Short mmCIF file of C-alpha atoms in Angstrom, two decimals:
data_model
loop_
_atom_site.label_atom_id
_atom_site.label_comp_id
_atom_site.label_asym_id
_atom_site.label_seq_id
_atom_site.Cartn_x
_atom_site.Cartn_y
_atom_site.Cartn_z
CA MET A 1 6.49 25.52 2.94
CA SER A 2 7.82 26.61 6.30
CA SER A 3 9.04 24.02 8.78
CA ILE A 4 6.44 22.64 11.21
CA ARG A 5 7.50 20.93 14.46
CA VAL A 6 5.30 18.24 15.99
CA PHE A 7 5.61 16.45 19.32
CA ASN A 8 5.59 12.75 18.47
CA THR A 9 4.29 10.53 21.27
CA LEU A 10 6.20 7.60 19.77
CA THR A 11 9.63 9.26 20.10
CA ARG A 12 8.66 11.52 23.04
CA LYS A 13 10.20 14.55 21.39
CA LYS A 14 9.40 17.38 19.05
CA GLU A 15 10.30 16.58 15.44
CA GLU A 16 10.25 18.39 12.14
CA PHE A 17 7.15 17.35 10.24
CA VAL A 18 8.06 15.64 6.97
CA PRO A 19 5.02 14.04 5.32
CA LEU A 20 5.24 10.69 3.60
CA HIS A 21 4.23 12.27 0.29
CA PRO A 22 5.45 15.85 -0.35
CA GLY A 23 2.65 18.39 -0.13
CA LYS A 24 0.10 15.86 1.15
CA VAL A 25 -0.95 14.93 4.68
CA GLY A 26 -3.00 11.91 5.76
CA ILE A 27 -4.68 12.23 9.18
CA TYR A 28 -6.67 9.61 11.11
CA VAL A 29 -8.41 10.58 14.35
CA CYS A 30 -10.28 8.17 16.61
CA GLY A 31 -13.91 9.27 16.71
CA VAL A 32 -16.72 8.77 19.20
CA THR A 33 -18.61 5.68 20.27
CA PRO A 34 -22.14 7.00 19.65
CA TYR A 35 -24.08 5.69 22.65
CA ASN A 36 -24.76 9.07 24.28
CA HIS A 37 -24.52 12.80 23.60
CA PRO A 38 -20.94 14.08 23.00
CA HIS A 39 -19.35 15.43 26.19
CA ILE A 40 -16.70 18.10 26.75
CA GLY A 41 -13.99 15.44 26.64
CA ASN A 42 -15.15 14.51 23.13
CA ALA A 43 -15.17 18.13 21.99
CA ARG A 44 -11.51 18.84 22.73
CA PRO A 45 -9.79 16.45 20.28
CA PHE A 46 -12.14 17.31 17.43
CA VAL A 47 -11.76 21.08 17.88
CA VAL A 48 -7.98 20.60 18.14
CA TRP A 49 -7.77 18.44 15.02
CA ASP A 50 -10.04 20.77 13.09
CA THR A 51 -7.60 23.58 13.92
CA ILE A 52 -4.59 21.47 12.92
CA HIS A 53 -6.37 20.59 9.67
CA ARG A 54 -7.10 24.28 9.02
CA PHE A 55 -3.49 25.26 9.67
CA LEU A 56 -1.99 22.54 7.49
CA GLU A 57 -4.19 23.69 4.63
CA HIS A 58 -3.15 27.28 5.34
CA GLU A 59 0.45 26.15 4.96
CA GLY A 60 -0.32 24.70 1.54
CA TYR A 61 -0.81 21.01 2.30
CA ASP A 62 -3.40 18.84 0.61
CA VAL A 63 -5.03 17.20 3.66
CA THR A 64 -7.04 13.98 3.80
CA HIS A 65 -8.77 13.78 7.18
CA VAL A 66 -10.44 10.53 8.29
CA GLN A 67 -12.39 10.07 11.54
CA ASN A 68 -14.29 6.93 12.44
CA PHE A 69 -17.47 6.13 14.31
CA THR A 70 -17.35 3.04 16.53
CA ASP A 71 -21.00 2.17 15.90
CA VAL A 72 -20.69 -1.45 17.09
CA ASP A 73 -19.75 -1.56 20.77
CA ASP A 74 -20.76 -3.01 24.13
CA LYS A 75 -22.05 0.37 25.36
CA ILE A 76 -24.24 0.82 22.29
CA ILE A 77 -25.63 -2.70 22.64
CA LYS A 78 -26.37 -2.09 26.34
CA ALA A 79 -28.17 1.18 25.58
CA ALA A 80 -30.16 -0.47 22.78
CA ASN A 81 -31.23 -3.38 24.96
CA LYS A 82 -32.25 -0.97 27.73
CA GLU A 83 -34.50 0.96 25.33
CA GLY A 84 -35.71 -2.11 23.48
CA VAL A 85 -34.41 -0.90 20.11
CA THR A 86 -31.75 -2.15 17.71
CA TRP A 87 -28.13 -1.05 18.05
CA ASP A 88 -28.23 1.02 14.86
CA VAL A 89 -31.08 3.20 16.20
CA ILE A 90 -28.83 4.24 19.10
CA ALA A 91 -25.77 4.73 16.88
CA ASN A 92 -27.61 6.84 14.27
CA ARG A 93 -29.25 8.99 16.94
CA TYR A 94 -25.96 9.95 18.57
CA ILE A 95 -24.02 10.31 15.34
CA LYS A 96 -26.57 12.96 14.44
CA ALA A 97 -26.11 14.51 17.89
CA TYR A 98 -22.35 14.58 17.27
CA PHE A 99 -22.71 16.52 14.01
CA ASP A 100 -25.28 18.89 15.53
CA VAL A 101 -22.87 20.16 18.18
CA MET A 102 -19.66 19.95 16.16
CA ASP A 103 -21.17 22.03 13.37
CA LYS A 104 -21.97 24.68 15.98
CA LEU A 105 -18.36 24.58 17.19
CA HIS A 106 -17.19 25.30 13.61
CA VAL A 107 -15.60 21.85 13.35
CA ARG A 108 -15.40 21.36 9.60
CA ARG A 109 -16.38 18.02 8.17
CA CYS A 110 -13.68 15.41 7.66
CA HIS A 111 -13.29 13.82 4.24
CA VAL A 112 -14.40 10.36 5.39
CA TYR A 113 -16.36 9.14 8.42
CA PRO A 114 -16.10 5.35 8.20
CA ARG A 115 -18.32 3.24 10.45
CA VAL A 116 -17.46 -0.17 11.84
CA SER A 117 -20.77 -1.64 10.65
CA GLU A 118 -20.00 -0.63 7.06
CA HIS A 119 -16.54 -2.25 7.04
CA ILE A 120 -17.12 -5.73 8.44
CA PRO A 121 -15.79 -7.55 5.32
CA ASP A 122 -12.65 -5.37 5.43
CA ILE A 123 -12.19 -6.11 9.14
CA ILE A 124 -12.63 -9.85 8.60
CA ALA A 125 -9.99 -9.68 5.85
CA THR A 126 -7.55 -7.92 8.21
CA VAL A 127 -8.11 -10.51 10.94
CA GLN A 128 -7.51 -13.29 8.42
CA LYS A 129 -4.22 -11.65 7.38
CA LEU A 130 -3.12 -11.59 10.99
CA ILE A 131 -3.95 -15.27 11.37
CA ASP A 132 -2.09 -16.08 8.15
CA ASN A 133 0.93 -14.08 9.35
CA GLY A 134 1.02 -15.89 12.68
CA TYR A 135 -0.16 -12.96 14.80
CA GLY A 136 -3.73 -14.16 15.28
CA TYR A 137 -5.08 -17.43 16.68
CA VAL A 138 -8.59 -18.86 16.95
CA VAL A 139 -10.16 -20.21 20.14
CA ASP A 140 -13.81 -21.33 20.17
CA GLY A 141 -14.95 -18.75 17.62
CA ASP A 142 -12.89 -15.92 19.18
CA VAL A 143 -9.72 -14.62 17.54
CA TYR A 144 -6.86 -13.20 19.65
CA TYR A 145 -3.66 -11.31 18.86
CA ARG A 146 -0.28 -12.73 20.02
CA VAL A 147 1.40 -9.73 21.60
CA GLU A 148 4.65 -11.61 22.25
CA LYS A 149 5.18 -12.09 18.52
CA PHE A 150 5.23 -8.33 17.82
CA SER A 151 8.68 -6.99 18.67
CA HIS A 152 7.60 -3.31 18.80
CA TYR A 153 4.81 -3.87 21.31
CA GLY A 154 4.95 -1.27 24.09
CA GLU A 155 7.04 1.33 22.22
CA LEU A 156 4.23 3.89 21.97
CA SER A 157 3.28 3.73 25.64
CA GLY A 158 6.87 3.26 26.82
CA ARG A 159 6.13 0.01 28.63
CA SER A 160 7.67 -3.41 28.43
CA LEU A 161 5.43 -6.43 28.08
CA ASP A 162 6.65 -7.76 31.43
CA ASP A 163 5.75 -4.51 33.18
CA MET A 164 2.34 -4.50 31.52
CA MET A 165 1.63 -8.03 32.68
CA ALA A 166 2.79 -7.26 36.21
CA GLY A 167 0.53 -4.23 36.58
CA ALA A 168 -2.37 -5.25 34.37
CA ARG A 169 -5.90 -5.90 35.48
CA VAL A 170 -6.66 -8.40 32.76
CA GLU A 171 -9.78 -10.54 32.77
CA VAL A 172 -8.64 -14.10 33.34
CA ASP A 173 -9.20 -16.24 30.26
CA GLU A 174 -7.38 -19.56 30.36
CA ARG A 175 -7.87 -19.94 26.62
CA LYS A 176 -5.39 -17.13 25.88
CA GLU A 177 -1.75 -17.95 25.22
CA ASN A 178 -0.78 -14.79 27.11
CA PRO A 179 -2.97 -12.73 29.49
CA MET A 180 -2.11 -9.59 27.48
CA ASP A 181 -3.39 -11.04 24.18
CA PHE A 182 -6.40 -9.05 23.01
CA ALA A 183 -9.49 -9.82 20.95
CA LEU A 184 -9.56 -9.30 17.20
CA TRP A 185 -12.95 -10.99 16.76
CA LYS A 186 -15.50 -11.88 19.43
CA SER A 187 -17.99 -14.74 19.07
CA ALA A 188 -21.63 -13.74 19.32
CA LYS A 189 -23.48 -13.76 22.63
CA PRO A 190 -27.28 -13.87 23.00
CA GLY A 191 -28.90 -10.48 22.38
CA GLU A 192 -25.92 -9.05 20.49
CA PRO A 193 -25.63 -8.10 16.82
CA TYR A 194 -23.42 -10.43 14.82
CA TRP A 195 -21.97 -11.04 11.38
CA GLU A 196 -20.94 -14.25 9.68
CA SER A 197 -17.20 -14.91 9.59
CA PRO A 198 -14.81 -17.82 8.88
CA TRP A 199 -14.72 -18.35 12.67
CA GLY A 200 -18.48 -18.29 13.19
CA LYS A 201 -21.01 -15.61 14.06
CA GLY A 202 -19.50 -12.66 15.88
CA ARG A 203 -18.38 -9.04 15.78
CA PRO A 204 -15.07 -7.13 15.72
CA GLY A 205 -12.91 -6.45 18.74
CA TRP A 206 -12.44 -2.81 19.68
CA HIS A 207 -9.00 -2.09 18.20
CA ILE A 208 -9.18 -3.84 14.84
CA GLU A 209 -11.63 -1.35 13.35
CA CYS A 210 -9.17 1.56 13.37
CA SER A 211 -6.34 -0.51 11.86
CA THR A 212 -8.64 -1.60 9.05
CA MET A 213 -10.30 1.72 8.30
CA SER A 214 -7.21 3.92 8.58
CA THR A 215 -5.18 1.79 6.18
CA LYS A 216 -8.15 1.43 3.81
CA TYR A 217 -8.42 5.19 3.32
CA LEU A 218 -4.86 6.41 3.97
CA GLY A 219 -2.61 3.48 3.00
CA ASN A 220 -0.46 1.08 5.01
CA SER A 221 1.63 3.98 6.30
CA PHE A 222 0.43 7.55 6.78
CA ASP A 223 1.40 10.79 8.47
CA MET A 224 -0.61 11.61 11.60
CA HIS A 225 -2.80 9.69 14.01
CA GLY A 226 -4.59 11.54 16.78
CA GLY A 227 -6.77 11.04 19.81
CA GLY A 228 -6.86 11.59 23.53
CA SER A 229 -4.00 10.57 25.80
CA ASP A 230 -6.25 7.89 27.29
CA LEU A 231 -6.08 6.01 23.96
CA ILE A 232 -2.29 5.56 23.94
CA PHE A 233 -2.67 2.26 25.78
CA PRO A 234 -4.15 -0.10 24.95
CA HIS A 235 -5.99 1.18 21.88
CA HIS A 236 -3.22 2.84 19.89
CA GLU A 237 -0.59 0.38 21.07
CA ASN A 238 -2.77 -2.42 19.75
CA GLU A 239 -3.49 -0.56 16.52
CA ILE A 240 0.22 -0.47 15.76
CA ALA A 241 0.59 -4.18 16.51
CA GLN A 242 -2.38 -5.12 14.33
CA SER A 243 -1.57 -2.84 11.40
CA GLU A 244 2.10 -3.73 11.15
CA GLY A 245 1.36 -7.39 11.78
CA ALA A 246 -1.12 -7.42 8.89
CA THR A 247 0.82 -5.30 6.38
CA SER A 248 4.47 -5.85 7.43
CA VAL A 249 4.93 -2.09 6.87
CA HIS A 250 6.83 -0.12 9.54
CA PRO A 251 6.05 2.48 10.70
CA PHE A 252 2.26 2.32 10.56
CA VAL A 253 2.06 5.99 11.61
CA ARG A 254 4.86 8.56 11.34
CA TYR A 255 3.60 11.04 13.98
CA TRP A 256 1.38 10.14 16.92
CA VAL A 257 -0.30 13.26 18.32
CA HIS A 258 -2.29 13.09 21.56
CA ASN A 259 -4.24 15.77 23.40
CA GLY A 260 -4.21 16.07 27.18
CA PHE A 261 -6.93 15.19 29.66
CA ILE A 262 -9.82 17.38 30.76
CA THR A 263 -10.63 17.93 34.43
CA ILE A 264 -13.71 19.60 35.89
CA ASN A 265 -12.82 22.13 38.58
CA GLU A 266 -9.51 20.22 38.93
CA GLU A 267 -11.26 16.88 39.38
CA LYS A 268 -11.51 14.01 36.93
CA MET A 269 -14.74 14.15 34.94
CA SER A 270 -17.08 11.39 36.10
CA LYS A 271 -20.82 10.76 36.11
CA SER A 272 -20.51 9.41 39.65
CA LEU A 273 -19.06 12.75 40.81
CA GLY A 274 -21.86 14.66 39.12
CA ASN A 275 -19.42 16.73 37.04
CA PHE A 276 -20.13 15.15 33.65
CA PHE A 277 -21.13 17.75 31.04
CA THR A 278 -22.34 17.20 27.50
CA VAL A 279 -21.53 19.77 24.84
CA ALA A 280 -25.25 20.40 24.34
CA GLU A 281 -25.63 21.27 28.03
CA ILE A 282 -22.72 23.70 27.87
CA LEU A 283 -24.13 25.35 24.74
CA GLU A 284 -27.39 26.03 26.57
CA LYS A 285 -25.44 28.53 28.67
CA TYR A 286 -22.55 29.59 26.45
CA GLU A 287 -22.40 30.23 22.73
CA PRO A 288 -20.29 27.77 20.71
CA GLU A 289 -17.44 30.14 19.93
CA VAL A 290 -16.87 30.71 23.65
CA LEU A 291 -16.35 26.98 24.10
CA ARG A 292 -14.09 26.76 21.05
CA LEU A 293 -11.94 29.66 22.25
CA PHE A 294 -11.80 28.14 25.74
CA ILE A 295 -10.53 24.83 24.35
CA LEU A 296 -7.90 26.38 22.08
CA ASN A 297 -6.62 28.83 24.68
CA THR A 298 -4.73 25.91 26.26
CA HIS A 299 -2.02 24.02 24.37
CA TYR A 300 -3.49 20.75 23.15
CA ARG A 301 -0.99 18.57 25.06
CA SER A 302 -1.58 20.32 28.39
CA PRO A 303 -4.32 19.36 30.84
CA LEU A 304 -7.44 21.48 30.38
CA ASP A 305 -9.44 22.39 33.48
CA PHE A 306 -13.08 23.09 32.74
CA SER A 307 -14.95 25.52 34.97
CA ASP A 308 -17.61 28.22 34.76
CA ALA A 309 -15.01 30.81 35.77
CA ARG A 310 -12.79 29.92 32.81
CA LEU A 311 -15.74 29.86 30.43
CA GLU A 312 -16.75 33.31 31.64
CA GLU A 313 -13.19 34.46 30.98
CA ALA A 314 -13.39 33.03 27.46
CA LYS A 315 -16.72 34.80 26.97
CA ARG A 316 -15.16 38.15 27.88
CA SER A 317 -12.18 37.43 25.64
CA LEU A 318 -14.41 36.68 22.69
CA GLU A 319 -16.27 39.93 23.24
CA ARG A 320 -12.97 41.85 23.11
CA LEU A 321 -12.22 40.26 19.74
CA ARG A 322 -15.67 41.17 18.48
CA THR A 323 -15.16 44.75 19.57
CA ALA A 324 -11.91 44.88 17.60
CA GLN A 325 -13.67 43.43 14.56
CA GLN A 326 -16.41 46.04 14.85
CA ASN A 327 -13.82 48.79 15.16
CA LEU A 328 -12.01 47.43 12.12
CA LEU A 329 -15.10 47.63 9.95
CA GLU A 330 -15.81 51.13 11.19
CA ILE A 331 -12.35 52.26 10.12
CA MET A 332 -13.05 50.86 6.66
CA LYS A 333 -15.88 53.38 6.26
CA VAL A 334 -13.48 56.32 6.65
CA ILE A 335 -11.79 57.75 3.57
CA THR A 336 -8.19 56.57 3.50
CA VAL A 337 -5.08 58.61 2.82
CA GLY A 338 -1.42 57.81 2.22
CA PRO A 339 1.01 56.46 4.82
CA ASP A 340 2.86 58.41 7.45
CA ALA A 341 5.70 57.41 9.75
CA GLU A 342 3.33 56.02 12.38
CA SER A 343 1.34 53.94 9.92
CA MET A 344 4.52 52.58 8.37
CA ALA A 345 5.65 51.47 11.83
CA LEU A 346 2.24 49.85 12.39
CA ARG A 347 2.55 48.03 9.06
CA GLN A 348 5.74 46.42 10.36
CA LYS A 349 4.13 45.59 13.70
CA VAL A 350 1.20 43.88 11.95
CA ALA A 351 3.64 41.90 9.79
CA ASP A 352 5.56 40.88 12.91
CA LEU A 353 2.37 39.79 14.71
CA ARG A 354 1.32 37.72 11.71
CA GLU A 355 4.69 35.97 11.57
CA ALA A 356 4.65 35.38 15.34
CA PHE A 357 1.14 33.88 15.08
CA LEU A 358 2.18 31.52 12.29
CA GLU A 359 5.41 30.56 14.04
CA ALA A 360 3.44 29.68 17.18
CA MET A 361 1.22 27.38 15.11
CA ARG A 362 4.27 25.87 13.40
CA ASP A 363 5.72 25.04 16.81
CA ASP A 364 3.57 22.02 17.67
CA PHE A 365 0.30 23.81 16.91
CA ASN A 366 0.57 26.16 19.90
CA THR A 367 -2.89 27.70 19.68
CA SER A 368 -2.57 29.28 23.12
CA LEU A 369 0.41 31.37 22.05
CA ALA A 370 -1.06 32.05 18.62
CA ILE A 371 -4.27 33.40 20.17
CA SER A 372 -2.19 35.82 22.26
CA TYR A 373 -0.96 37.38 19.01
CA LEU A 374 -4.53 37.61 17.74
CA PHE A 375 -5.35 39.61 20.88
CA ALA A 376 -2.24 41.74 20.34
CA LEU A 377 -3.52 42.57 16.86
CA ALA A 378 -6.94 43.35 18.34
CA ARG A 379 -5.31 45.86 20.70
CA GLU A 380 -3.54 47.57 17.80
CA ILE A 381 -6.82 47.77 15.91
CA ASN A 382 -8.57 49.35 18.91
CA VAL A 383 -5.83 51.95 19.44
CA TYR A 384 -5.79 52.79 15.73
CA HIS A 385 -9.59 53.00 15.68
CA GLN A 386 -9.64 55.42 18.61
CA ALA A 387 -7.05 57.67 16.98
CA ILE A 388 -9.02 57.77 13.74
CA MET A 389 -12.38 58.35 15.43
CA ASN A 390 -11.05 61.28 17.49
CA GLY A 391 -9.53 62.82 14.37
CA SER A 392 -5.87 62.58 15.35
CA ARG A 393 -5.09 60.07 12.57
CA LYS A 394 -6.24 59.29 9.04
CA PRO A 395 -6.32 55.64 7.97
CA ASP A 396 -3.60 54.38 5.66
CA GLY A 397 -5.33 52.42 2.86
CA LYS A 398 -2.58 49.85 2.36
CA LEU A 399 -2.24 49.38 6.12
CA MET A 400 -5.97 48.75 6.35
CA ASP A 401 -5.78 46.10 3.62
CA GLN A 402 -2.91 44.45 5.49
CA ILE A 403 -4.74 44.50 8.84
CA ILE A 404 -7.94 43.11 7.35
CA LYS A 405 -6.12 40.31 5.55
CA THR A 406 -4.11 39.39 8.66
CA TRP A 407 -7.16 39.53 10.92
CA LYS A 408 -9.13 37.22 8.63
CA GLU A 409 -6.17 34.88 8.30
CA MET A 410 -5.67 34.51 12.05
CA LYS A 411 -9.31 34.01 12.97
CA SER A 412 -9.82 31.55 10.13
CA VAL A 413 -7.04 29.32 11.48
CA ILE A 414 -8.49 29.50 15.01
CA GLY A 415 -12.01 29.05 13.66
CA ILE A 416 -13.83 31.95 15.32
CA LEU A 417 -15.77 35.00 14.10
CA GLU A 418 -15.80 33.48 10.63
CA ASP A 419 -19.36 34.28 9.61
CA GLU A 420 -20.15 37.34 11.72
CA PRO A 421 -20.42 41.00 10.83
CA ALA A 422 -18.49 43.47 12.95
CA ARG A 423 -21.21 43.82 15.55
CA SER A 424 -20.83 42.19 18.92
CA GLY A 425 -22.92 39.37 20.22
CA GLU A 426 -24.92 36.79 18.35
CA GLN A 427 -25.31 37.30 14.66
CA GLY A 428 -28.79 38.20 13.46
CA THR A 429 -30.32 37.92 10.03
CA GLU A 430 -30.18 40.78 7.54
CA GLU A 431 -33.86 41.40 8.28
CA ASP A 432 -33.13 41.63 12.02
CA ASP A 433 -30.29 44.07 11.41
CA SER A 434 -32.41 46.20 9.08
CA ALA A 435 -35.15 46.41 11.70
CA ILE A 436 -32.62 47.53 14.32
CA GLU A 437 -31.15 50.15 11.96
CA ALA A 438 -34.67 51.43 11.28
CA LYS A 439 -35.34 51.79 15.00
CA ILE A 440 -32.05 53.64 15.46
CA ALA A 441 -32.95 55.99 12.60
CA GLU A 442 -36.36 56.60 14.22
CA ARG A 443 -34.62 57.40 17.50
CA GLN A 444 -32.26 59.82 15.78
CA GLU A 445 -35.20 61.58 14.17
CA ALA A 446 -36.92 61.85 17.56
CA ARG A 447 -33.79 63.39 19.06
CA LYS A 448 -33.63 65.96 16.23
CA LYS A 449 -37.21 66.93 17.09
CA LYS A 450 -36.21 67.06 20.79
CA ASP A 451 -38.71 64.30 21.52
CA PHE A 452 -36.38 62.77 24.10
CA ALA A 453 -39.12 60.70 25.72
CA ARG A 454 -39.65 58.86 22.42
CA ALA A 455 -35.87 58.52 21.89
CA ASP A 456 -35.45 57.04 25.36
CA ALA A 457 -38.38 54.68 24.81
CA ILE A 458 -36.76 53.34 21.63
CA ARG A 459 -33.45 52.84 23.45
CA ASP A 460 -35.28 50.93 26.21
CA GLU A 461 -37.17 48.86 23.65
CA LEU A 462 -33.92 47.85 21.94
CA ALA A 463 -32.26 47.16 25.31
CA LYS A 464 -35.00 44.63 26.09
CA GLN A 465 -34.02 42.87 22.85
CA GLY A 466 -30.39 42.78 24.01
CA ILE A 467 -29.32 45.67 21.73
CA ILE A 468 -26.97 48.19 23.33
CA LEU A 469 -26.59 51.64 21.76
CA GLU A 470 -23.52 53.84 22.05
CA ASP A 471 -23.64 57.48 20.92
CA THR A 472 -20.31 58.62 19.44
CA PRO A 473 -19.18 61.71 17.53
CA GLN A 474 -19.26 59.59 14.38
CA GLY A 475 -22.82 58.39 14.97
CA VAL A 476 -24.62 55.61 16.80
CA ARG A 477 -22.87 52.28 17.32
CA TRP A 478 -24.82 49.21 18.39
CA LYS A 479 -24.10 45.71 19.53
CA ARG A 480 -25.89 42.68 20.85
CA GLN A 481 -25.30 41.62 24.44
#
């Protein structure tokens, strides 16, 4: 396996990736709190981690990918009370909404999607361990974590406990030993769901769920933990404190990987500003692969500015890739011959582009740079296609095999154009395509009979369906708008 470099938030530097167990990678990513439809800020980490997962498997690793659902939360309870339904109705509705849009974005399913509500006994056991180990303490049915006892507290976020306390906006609770202590278990309030525990009726605190579920499925120490930069503090900082306090295993996570923030037209996304967009709303205007390409065309650690202008740019870029794919399949229909000096040089160029693509991905999963090499390959395909179609070149069979394999390899890692034929635009069914081909054949027959009015009428009819025809010396090409 080739060396992969990963920027580790914990050490604030790029490090060679060395998994805990050779050939295997354990990944935990913080999932959504399902109280509303997933928004663009939700989409970014899951598209990024899907791509990282794809690439690690490409490199030969056996990946176990775990992503939770926080299905017990204040926001869910508030939404449920507002609608007059139980909390699980809200959670199940928006978990379904999550899968609906992520499937469209080609985000492959993780191996495990643990829910808080299904792991309450495990969470209670973790809290009890923390109490037994001196990290947790009980006050009136609530359980808190002693941050001062954990010597590594603040290492992930780069803050000292004193600095945190000086700048913190912490709800005053005189029962806490330290204002920065956080809840492991919260006693039940009227109108809230609750579970029985050794400390009375209650429910888990926010952070404890991820410590419990990640270690349950990946072990007390594992390779990668991901999420948005907004989770570094307090969520991930507290996860480390809880997990290591309960298991006495250090480090809890070997590589912390965080994606950057999303802005909307260079402003922070906010419902109050009216610039809050759900994925479903975006997909009403743009097809899913446009959004996926838009997200991955920026390095995951960099800020990502969301705007219609940039989505339109991604739409045009995707169309260029589709054109290259269509040209590639057209070349495949031409009888191949042996290599010549030019095709041998192109073989080397394709090999170089493939290696550059993979090296970009190995360098902290630089999808932005990798995609530039995919476009470079698309340009080579288009130039080669033009030369073959005008008769100045004959395709080299082995070169074609190499190009096809490399093209499929690159787009599979990025997660686009995976299940499309060569034609541009949205993919139709085989029946749709057959009907279009029949219409084109009818038009060709009309042209042979010099019935140009009928031929033009068929072209107009197809244009109304979004089908664009292009007459070439090699025959009629068509694509969807």
